[in-house]
Amino acid sequence: MRKNTHPTTFRNAILLLVIFSLSIHTGFGQNRPAFTSEALKTMHVRNIGPGAMSGRITAIAVDPTHPEVIYAGAASGGVWRSKSAGTAWEPIFDKAPTQGIGSIAINPRNPDEIWVGTGEGNPRNSQNFGAGIFKTINGGKDWVCMGLQNTRTIHRMVLHRDNPEVVFAASLGSAYGPTEDRGVFKSSDGGKTWKKVLYVNDLTGCADLVADPQNPNKLYAALWEYRRWPWFFKSGGKGSGLYVSYDAGETWEKRTEKDGLPEGDLGRIGLAVAKSNPDIVYALVEAKENALYKSTDGGKKWQKMADKGQGDRPFYYSEIYVDPKNENRVYSIFTFISKSEDGGKSFATWAGWTIHPDHHAFWISPANPNYIINGNDGGLNITLDGGKTW
């Protein structure tokens, strides 16, 4: 039978241990040289690149005329540029009032014109808010705020292919309370003024916005009702839904369960249009049963595809991408990256622990689909052989 230690003896032992520890600590401090401000004079603060929490990559854009020029946006690390296909990087957004990045868009007619939507679009408890939309016309040397400072989060930006004055911004708004600075905004004068063209309620923002690659006036928008508290997160509600516009955002049509989408309240939705066949549209839908949905008629009717292997934790992920040359090859990025070769019917893990998990940004070269850039919680990864090596 085990013998119990007397309480008084135990307390005395603990007291002696604490006194002994304090005496050692005090002696330690007496032998250590005093710290003075003189020691800081030889130290120079420098930015060492994406890493830790600020290195969570949230946006990727590549110069369409010079694919070795890459732009990467970080959750709270600003915008970085590489002119050497990712070998070396330099920060180009350090003077901006925020370093939280949600989206990057490059003018295809003028690659020196770059738009940045600030505020991370993944509303976990460490989300970093933004301060509006910024634009440079000299490749990142100088930036000008183009407005929408109160939106807090610009998760997508779409530049009209044929009209450089038309710009769209998808705002998620604040995660922590109601605000009317949400939805889809449109500028018809190059960002000087903005008009809200799609809005549902003060808890519903725009989680995704994509344009038809052959018809820039046709847009798909995913609205998401959500709310975060310091201790809780609610995803989904009556405000969530999938919308289509045929007139550059002036009017919108909602798609519902009558069109093949799931019944009940929806959550976050990720969207992708196949460049090789724009009639093929994919929607990664958070619902009572999360699943991938597919349209083969340009977004009019939808059919449920895979409900396994296509993702998890929609509030933090929910991104879907299509191979620009193969409408049946689909990538879903989440904790891992899964790939479908049969048009979304089934998915298999494509990138597991070979690279850092928790993926948020993805770019596939339109000229060479084996060249892929991936952004995740650990930084940025590049493959030139379709994922065999990174």
Tab-separated table of C-alpha atoms in Angstrom:
chain	number	residue	atom	x	y	z
A	1	MET	CA	0.000	0.000	0.000
A	2	ARG	CA	1.309	3.423	-0.991
A	3	LYS	CA	2.159	5.752	1.897
A	4	ASN	CA	0.880	9.367	1.609
A	5	THR	CA	3.285	12.228	2.235
A	6	HIS	CA	2.353	14.510	5.135
A	7	PRO	CA	0.922	17.849	3.767
A	8	THR	CA	3.195	19.988	5.966
A	9	THR	CA	6.310	18.141	4.835
A	10	PHE	CA	5.251	18.527	1.201
A	11	ARG	CA	4.648	22.291	1.554
A	12	ASN	CA	8.045	22.784	3.221
A	13	ALA	CA	9.765	20.919	0.401
A	14	ILE	CA	8.083	23.091	-2.233
A	15	LEU	CA	9.028	26.278	-0.326
A	16	LEU	CA	12.699	25.258	-0.168
A	17	LEU	CA	12.673	24.480	-3.901
A	18	VAL	CA	11.239	27.913	-4.765
A	19	ILE	CA	13.810	29.728	-2.559
A	20	PHE	CA	16.637	27.730	-4.137
A	21	SER	CA	15.396	28.519	-7.656
A	22	LEU	CA	15.132	32.241	-6.930
A	23	SER	CA	18.652	32.348	-5.521
A	24	ILE	CA	20.028	30.708	-8.657
A	25	HIS	CA	18.056	33.076	-10.895
A	26	THR	CA	19.264	36.125	-8.925
A	27	GLY	CA	22.873	35.030	-9.198
A	28	PHE	CA	22.430	34.461	-12.886
A	29	GLY	CA	21.210	38.010	-13.404
A	30	GLN	CA	24.077	39.518	-11.373
A	31	ASN	CA	26.707	37.901	-13.589
A	32	ARG	CA	25.034	38.955	-16.831
A	33	PRO	CA	26.201	42.265	-18.389
A	34	ALA	CA	23.646	45.061	-18.354
A	35	PHE	CA	21.815	45.686	-21.629
A	36	THR	CA	22.111	49.211	-23.016
A	37	SER	CA	20.845	50.996	-26.117
A	38	GLU	CA	24.430	51.077	-27.420
A	39	ALA	CA	24.089	47.414	-28.393
A	40	LEU	CA	21.290	48.290	-30.822
A	41	LYS	CA	23.433	50.693	-32.855
A	42	THR	CA	25.233	47.861	-34.606
A	43	MET	CA	22.005	46.042	-35.445
A	44	HIS	CA	20.086	46.700	-38.666
A	45	VAL	CA	16.479	45.632	-39.092
A	46	ARG	CA	15.929	43.786	-42.348
A	47	ASN	CA	13.049	41.906	-43.904
A	48	ILE	CA	14.054	38.270	-44.388
A	49	GLY	CA	11.086	37.219	-46.547
A	50	PRO	CA	7.903	35.253	-46.005
A	51	GLY	CA	8.041	33.219	-42.808
A	52	ALA	CA	6.021	32.363	-39.686
A	53	MET	CA	2.493	33.811	-39.472
A	54	SER	CA	3.209	36.726	-41.797
A	55	GLY	CA	4.476	34.232	-44.361
A	56	ARG	CA	1.045	32.695	-44.890
A	57	ILE	CA	0.673	33.238	-48.633
A	58	THR	CA	-2.788	34.454	-49.630
A	59	ALA	CA	-2.361	35.685	-53.208
A	60	ILE	CA	-0.235	34.906	-56.273
A	61	ALA	CA	-0.019	36.738	-59.596
A	62	VAL	CA	2.387	36.293	-62.502
A	63	ASP	CA	3.347	38.764	-65.223
A	64	PRO	CA	1.555	37.476	-68.357
A	65	THR	CA	4.388	38.628	-70.626
A	66	HIS	CA	7.319	37.666	-68.392
A	67	PRO	CA	6.455	34.503	-66.412
A	68	GLU	CA	9.672	34.749	-64.415
A	69	VAL	CA	8.191	37.802	-62.659
A	70	ILE	CA	6.068	36.605	-59.741
A	71	TYR	CA	4.101	38.564	-57.154
A	72	ALA	CA	3.129	36.996	-53.827
A	73	GLY	CA	0.910	38.480	-51.135
A	74	ALA	CA	1.138	37.394	-47.505
A	75	ALA	CA	-1.402	37.388	-44.688
A	76	SER	CA	0.482	40.106	-42.821
A	77	GLY	CA	3.752	40.291	-44.749
A	78	GLY	CA	2.882	42.626	-47.619
A	79	VAL	CA	3.586	42.079	-51.315
A	80	TRP	CA	6.767	40.473	-52.620
A	81	ARG	CA	8.194	40.367	-56.130
A	82	SER	CA	10.600	37.946	-57.743
A	83	LYS	CA	12.222	38.654	-61.096
A	84	SER	CA	14.015	35.322	-61.114
A	85	ALA	CA	11.141	32.801	-61.148
A	86	GLY	CA	11.139	32.611	-57.365
A	87	THR	CA	14.871	32.379	-56.676
A	88	ALA	CA	15.176	35.821	-55.065
A	89	TRP	CA	12.517	38.130	-53.618
A	90	GLU	CA	12.136	41.772	-52.665
A	91	PRO	CA	9.354	43.516	-50.694
A	92	ILE	CA	7.533	46.213	-52.686
A	93	PHE	CA	4.668	47.161	-50.344
A	94	ASP	CA	6.451	48.104	-47.117
A	95	LYS	CA	5.328	51.745	-47.114
A	96	ALA	CA	1.630	50.891	-47.342
A	97	PRO	CA	-0.551	51.420	-44.240
A	98	THR	CA	-1.311	47.695	-44.035
A	99	GLN	CA	0.560	44.491	-44.758
A	100	GLY	CA	-2.478	42.203	-44.834
A	101	ILE	CA	-2.998	41.065	-48.434
A	102	GLY	CA	-6.126	39.481	-49.895
A	103	SER	CA	-5.677	39.640	-53.673
A	104	ILE	CA	-3.378	40.731	-56.499
A	105	ALA	CA	-4.405	41.440	-60.096
A	106	ILE	CA	-2.206	42.445	-63.044
A	107	ASN	CA	-3.433	44.424	-66.042
A	108	PRO	CA	-2.831	42.038	-68.984
A	109	ARG	CA	-2.372	44.992	-71.343
A	110	ASN	CA	0.134	46.718	-69.074
A	111	PRO	CA	1.950	44.436	-66.573
A	112	ASP	CA	3.361	47.463	-64.726
A	113	GLU	CA	-0.188	48.210	-63.580
A	114	ILE	CA	-0.870	46.076	-60.523
A	115	TRP	CA	-3.874	46.163	-58.213
A	116	VAL	CA	-3.761	44.927	-54.621
A	117	GLY	CA	-6.798	44.262	-52.479
A	118	THR	CA	-5.820	44.340	-48.820
A	119	GLY	CA	-7.138	42.289	-45.928
A	120	GLU	CA	-6.764	38.535	-45.650
A	121	GLY	CA	-9.797	36.615	-46.921
A	122	ASN	CA	-9.486	33.643	-44.565
A	123	PRO	CA	-11.268	34.728	-41.374
A	124	ARG	CA	-9.624	32.619	-38.748
A	125	ASN	CA	-8.832	34.139	-35.348
A	126	SER	CA	-5.477	35.454	-36.621
A	127	GLN	CA	-6.953	37.166	-39.676
A	128	ASN	CA	-5.274	40.415	-40.724
A	129	PHE	CA	-7.461	43.296	-41.882
A	130	GLY	CA	-6.717	45.680	-44.718
A	131	ALA	CA	-7.089	49.333	-45.666
A	132	GLY	CA	-8.707	49.274	-49.097
A	133	ILE	CA	-7.421	48.889	-52.646
A	134	PHE	CA	-4.007	50.015	-53.882
A	135	LYS	CA	-2.654	50.476	-57.391
A	136	THR	CA	0.756	50.949	-58.962
A	137	ILE	CA	1.490	51.918	-62.562
A	138	ASN	CA	5.272	51.528	-62.341
A	139	GLY	CA	5.655	47.929	-61.291
A	140	GLY	CA	5.441	48.469	-57.553
A	141	LYS	CA	7.702	51.480	-57.038
A	142	ASP	CA	4.837	53.732	-56.003
A	143	TRP	CA	1.375	52.875	-54.703
A	144	VAL	CA	-1.816	54.919	-54.548
A	145	CYS	CA	-4.874	54.087	-52.467
A	146	MET	CA	-7.888	53.719	-54.759
A	147	GLY	CA	-10.532	53.719	-52.032
A	148	LEU	CA	-12.802	51.228	-50.243
A	149	GLN	CA	-10.776	51.674	-47.051
A	150	ASN	CA	-13.659	50.518	-44.839
A	151	THR	CA	-14.154	47.158	-46.521
A	152	ARG	CA	-11.519	45.547	-44.276
A	153	THR	CA	-11.100	42.576	-46.646
A	154	ILE	CA	-10.798	42.489	-50.461
A	155	HIS	CA	-10.518	38.796	-51.281
A	156	ARG	CA	-10.733	39.060	-55.089
A	157	MET	CA	-10.084	41.642	-57.781
A	158	VAL	CA	-11.106	41.248	-61.421
A	159	LEU	CA	-9.880	43.556	-64.178
A	160	HIS	CA	-12.067	43.760	-67.267
A	161	ARG	CA	-10.223	42.162	-70.174
A	162	ASP	CA	-11.299	44.693	-72.825
A	163	ASN	CA	-11.937	47.889	-70.860
A	164	PRO	CA	-9.063	49.023	-68.600
A	165	GLU	CA	-11.363	51.448	-66.782
A	166	VAL	CA	-13.609	48.696	-65.434
A	167	VAL	CA	-12.490	47.024	-62.201
A	168	PHE	CA	-14.373	44.711	-59.835
A	169	ALA	CA	-13.651	44.098	-56.156
A	170	ALA	CA	-15.052	41.361	-53.926
A	171	SER	CA	-15.340	42.507	-50.317
A	172	LEU	CA	-15.859	40.114	-47.426
A	173	GLY	CA	-16.077	42.983	-44.964
A	174	SER	CA	-15.289	42.698	-41.276
A	175	ALA	CA	-15.523	39.248	-39.712
A	176	TYR	CA	-16.393	40.628	-36.282
A	177	GLY	CA	-19.605	42.539	-36.855
A	178	PRO	CA	-22.218	43.875	-39.254
A	179	THR	CA	-21.169	46.405	-41.876
A	180	GLU	CA	-22.546	47.557	-45.211
A	181	ASP	CA	-19.067	47.686	-46.760
A	182	ARG	CA	-19.494	44.214	-48.248
A	183	GLY	CA	-20.391	42.566	-51.532
A	184	VAL	CA	-19.240	43.271	-55.081
A	185	PHE	CA	-18.019	46.754	-55.994
A	186	LYS	CA	-17.464	48.090	-59.510
A	187	SER	CA	-15.460	51.021	-60.819
A	188	SER	CA	-16.001	52.334	-64.345
A	189	ASP	CA	-13.356	55.061	-64.149
A	190	GLY	CA	-10.198	53.197	-63.254
A	191	GLY	CA	-10.795	53.158	-59.507
A	192	LYS	CA	-11.615	56.828	-58.964
A	193	THR	CA	-15.137	56.013	-57.835
A	194	TRP	CA	-16.872	52.792	-56.807
A	195	LYS	CA	-20.438	51.520	-56.954
A	196	LYS	CA	-21.805	48.601	-54.964
A	197	VAL	CA	-23.430	46.321	-57.543
A	198	LEU	CA	-24.185	43.183	-55.493
A	199	TYR	CA	-25.242	43.334	-51.853
A	200	VAL	CA	-27.538	41.198	-49.689
A	201	ASN	CA	-27.168	42.182	-46.029
A	202	ASP	CA	-24.672	43.556	-43.515
A	203	LEU	CA	-23.331	40.105	-42.575
A	204	THR	CA	-22.817	38.793	-46.109
A	205	GLY	CA	-19.651	39.455	-48.102
A	206	CYS	CA	-18.273	38.195	-51.398
A	207	ALA	CA	-16.010	35.169	-50.937
A	208	ASP	CA	-15.176	34.656	-54.617
A	209	LEU	CA	-15.518	36.449	-57.934
A	210	VAL	CA	-14.466	35.119	-61.343
A	211	ALA	CA	-15.002	36.209	-64.932
A	212	ASP	CA	-15.719	34.143	-68.018
A	213	PRO	CA	-12.346	33.962	-69.847
A	214	GLN	CA	-14.040	34.542	-73.216
A	215	ASN	CA	-16.713	37.025	-72.132
A	216	PRO	CA	-15.447	39.606	-69.610
A	217	ASN	CA	-18.982	40.908	-69.051
A	218	LYS	CA	-20.058	37.577	-67.569
A	219	LEU	CA	-19.229	37.217	-63.887
A	220	TYR	CA	-19.810	34.613	-61.207
A	221	ALA	CA	-20.002	35.720	-57.569
A	222	ALA	CA	-20.161	33.671	-54.370
A	223	LEU	CA	-21.741	35.512	-51.448
A	224	TRP	CA	-21.068	34.279	-47.941
A	225	GLU	CA	-22.852	35.101	-44.702
A	226	TYR	CA	-20.505	34.609	-41.783
A	227	ARG	CA	-19.552	36.000	-38.382
A	228	ARG	CA	-16.632	35.536	-36.027
A	229	TRP	CA	-16.423	36.116	-32.306
A	230	PRO	CA	-13.213	35.721	-30.283
A	231	TRP	CA	-14.576	32.407	-28.997
A	232	PHE	CA	-16.797	31.193	-31.863
A	233	PHE	CA	-17.292	31.167	-35.636
A	234	LYS	CA	-20.533	30.906	-37.622
A	235	SER	CA	-20.366	30.048	-41.315
A	236	GLY	CA	-23.445	30.170	-43.518
A	237	GLY	CA	-26.885	31.715	-43.520
A	238	LYS	CA	-29.726	33.044	-45.633
A	239	GLY	CA	-27.450	35.578	-47.297
A	240	SER	CA	-25.088	33.050	-48.871
A	241	GLY	CA	-25.563	32.157	-52.520
A	242	LEU	CA	-24.214	31.874	-56.053
A	243	TYR	CA	-24.919	34.680	-58.530
A	244	VAL	CA	-24.317	35.225	-62.256
A	245	SER	CA	-24.126	38.527	-64.151
A	246	TYR	CA	-24.263	38.893	-67.933
A	247	ASP	CA	-23.857	42.682	-68.122
A	248	ALA	CA	-20.590	43.421	-66.311
A	249	GLY	CA	-22.120	43.376	-62.860
A	250	GLU	CA	-25.036	45.737	-63.405
A	251	THR	CA	-27.642	43.030	-62.744
A	252	TRP	CA	-27.404	39.579	-61.157
A	253	GLU	CA	-29.299	36.280	-61.221
A	254	LYS	CA	-29.250	33.960	-58.213
A	255	ARG	CA	-28.853	30.214	-58.639
A	256	THR	CA	-30.735	28.036	-56.142
A	257	GLU	CA	-31.745	24.437	-55.417
A	258	LYS	CA	-34.106	24.695	-58.405
A	259	ASP	CA	-30.970	24.928	-60.536
A	260	GLY	CA	-29.311	21.944	-58.872
A	261	LEU	CA	-27.515	23.532	-55.922
A	262	PRO	CA	-28.028	22.070	-52.420
A	263	GLU	CA	-31.097	22.921	-50.366
A	264	GLY	CA	-30.992	24.955	-47.176
A	265	ASP	CA	-28.542	27.577	-45.991
A	266	LEU	CA	-25.189	27.632	-47.763
A	267	GLY	CA	-21.775	28.646	-46.482
A	268	ARG	CA	-18.607	29.574	-48.303
A	269	ILE	CA	-18.325	28.824	-52.038
A	270	GLY	CA	-15.215	28.653	-54.223
A	271	LEU	CA	-15.545	29.174	-57.992
A	272	ALA	CA	-13.568	28.306	-61.118
A	273	VAL	CA	-14.284	28.587	-64.856
A	274	ALA	CA	-12.496	26.339	-67.341
A	275	LYS	CA	-10.455	28.472	-69.728
A	276	SER	CA	-10.458	25.742	-72.378
A	277	ASN	CA	-14.263	25.489	-72.218
A	278	PRO	CA	-16.031	28.344	-70.367
A	279	ASP	CA	-19.310	26.419	-70.315
A	280	ILE	CA	-17.674	24.287	-67.615
A	281	VAL	CA	-17.914	25.958	-64.205
A	282	TYR	CA	-17.050	24.433	-60.840
A	283	ALA	CA	-18.382	25.463	-57.429
A	284	LEU	CA	-16.988	24.103	-54.168
A	285	VAL	CA	-20.015	24.497	-51.903
A	286	GLU	CA	-20.213	24.453	-48.127
A	287	ALA	CA	-23.651	23.142	-47.148
A	288	LYS	CA	-25.219	20.525	-44.913
A	289	GLU	CA	-23.136	18.106	-46.966
A	290	ASN	CA	-20.102	19.817	-48.501
A	291	ALA	CA	-19.513	18.881	-52.132
A	292	LEU	CA	-18.223	19.981	-55.516
A	293	TYR	CA	-20.879	21.089	-58.008
A	294	LYS	CA	-20.431	21.429	-61.750
A	295	SER	CA	-22.228	23.296	-64.516
A	296	THR	CA	-21.843	22.343	-68.178
A	297	ASP	CA	-24.032	25.121	-69.571
A	298	GLY	CA	-22.275	28.235	-68.334
A	299	GLY	CA	-23.741	28.374	-64.843
A	300	LYS	CA	-27.442	27.856	-65.541
A	301	LYS	CA	-27.860	24.332	-64.175
A	302	TRP	CA	-25.698	22.500	-61.639
A	303	GLN	CA	-24.976	18.886	-60.767
A	304	LYS	CA	-23.423	17.431	-57.631
A	305	MET	CA	-20.061	15.762	-58.245
A	306	ALA	CA	-17.577	14.663	-55.566
A	307	ASP	CA	-18.405	14.849	-51.869
A	308	LYS	CA	-15.217	13.154	-50.647
A	309	GLY	CA	-11.600	14.239	-50.928
A	310	GLN	CA	-12.463	17.708	-52.205
A	311	GLY	CA	-11.649	19.692	-49.072
A	312	ASP	CA	-12.220	20.507	-45.422
A	313	ARG	CA	-12.615	23.557	-43.141
A	314	PRO	CA	-14.325	25.790	-45.758
A	315	PHE	CA	-13.995	28.951	-43.670
A	316	TYR	CA	-10.210	28.705	-43.968
A	317	TYR	CA	-9.899	27.230	-47.459
A	318	SER	CA	-12.523	26.711	-50.221
A	319	GLU	CA	-10.424	27.340	-53.328
A	320	ILE	CA	-10.887	25.423	-56.595
A	321	TYR	CA	-8.792	25.673	-59.791
A	322	VAL	CA	-8.986	24.205	-63.304
A	323	ASP	CA	-6.134	23.301	-65.622
A	324	PRO	CA	-6.252	26.005	-68.346
A	325	LYS	CA	-5.818	23.386	-71.083
A	326	ASN	CA	-7.888	20.554	-69.613
A	327	GLU	CA	-11.354	21.256	-68.193
A	328	ASN	CA	-11.459	17.820	-66.565
A	329	ARG	CA	-8.353	18.366	-64.433
A	330	VAL	CA	-9.404	20.120	-61.247
A	331	TYR	CA	-7.373	21.063	-58.168
A	332	SER	CA	-8.849	21.626	-54.724
A	333	ILE	CA	-6.528	23.248	-52.195
A	334	PHE	CA	-7.126	22.881	-48.461
A	335	THR	CA	-5.078	21.155	-45.730
A	336	PHE	CA	-3.601	19.162	-48.608
A	337	ILE	CA	-4.040	19.496	-52.376
A	338	SER	CA	-6.267	17.007	-54.147
A	339	LYS	CA	-6.665	16.536	-57.890
A	340	SER	CA	-9.420	15.215	-60.111
A	341	GLU	CA	-8.760	13.884	-63.611
A	342	ASP	CA	-12.393	13.048	-64.379
A	343	GLY	CA	-14.092	16.424	-64.258
A	344	GLY	CA	-14.692	16.456	-60.520
A	345	LYS	CA	-16.254	13.015	-60.089
A	346	SER	CA	-13.456	11.845	-57.804
A	347	PHE	CA	-10.397	13.325	-56.095
A	348	ALA	CA	-7.101	11.878	-54.914
A	349	THR	CA	-4.397	13.504	-52.810
A	350	TRP	CA	-1.900	15.191	-55.124
A	351	ALA	CA	0.319	17.022	-52.635
A	352	GLY	CA	0.302	15.808	-49.052
A	353	TRP	CA	3.212	16.185	-46.663
A	354	THR	CA	5.712	16.700	-49.499
A	355	ILE	CA	5.144	20.436	-49.038
A	356	HIS	CA	3.828	22.531	-46.161
A	357	PRO	CA	0.080	21.984	-45.589
A	358	ASP	CA	-2.754	24.541	-45.376
A	359	HIS	CA	-3.030	25.974	-48.882
A	360	HIS	CA	-4.595	29.310	-49.856
A	361	ALA	CA	-3.229	30.422	-53.235
A	362	PHE	CA	-2.603	28.625	-56.515
A	363	TRP	CA	-1.458	29.608	-59.997
A	364	ILE	CA	-1.261	27.381	-63.087
A	365	SER	CA	0.709	28.562	-66.105
A	366	PRO	CA	-1.609	29.037	-69.099
A	367	ALA	CA	1.239	28.060	-71.425
A	368	ASN	CA	2.587	25.100	-69.452
A	369	PRO	CA	0.184	23.557	-66.904
A	370	ASN	CA	3.059	21.600	-65.343
A	371	TYR	CA	4.388	24.923	-64.052
A	372	ILE	CA	2.427	25.588	-60.857
A	373	ILE	CA	2.953	27.994	-57.964
A	374	ASN	CA	1.389	27.222	-54.606
A	375	GLY	CA	1.002	29.436	-51.540
A	376	ASN	CA	0.397	27.994	-48.086
A	377	ASP	CA	0.874	28.632	-44.374
A	378	GLY	CA	4.575	27.842	-44.721
A	379	GLY	CA	5.370	30.112	-47.659
A	380	LEU	CA	5.555	29.505	-51.390
A	381	ASN	CA	6.331	26.384	-53.437
A	382	ILE	CA	6.973	25.927	-57.168
A	383	THR	CA	6.828	22.836	-59.356
A	384	LEU	CA	7.924	22.612	-62.989
A	385	ASP	CA	6.988	18.973	-63.527
A	386	GLY	CA	3.345	18.808	-62.537
A	387	GLY	CA	3.949	18.159	-58.845
A	388	LYS	CA	6.571	15.404	-59.018
A	389	THR	CA	9.108	17.709	-57.387
A	390	TRP	CA	8.774	21.069	-55.610
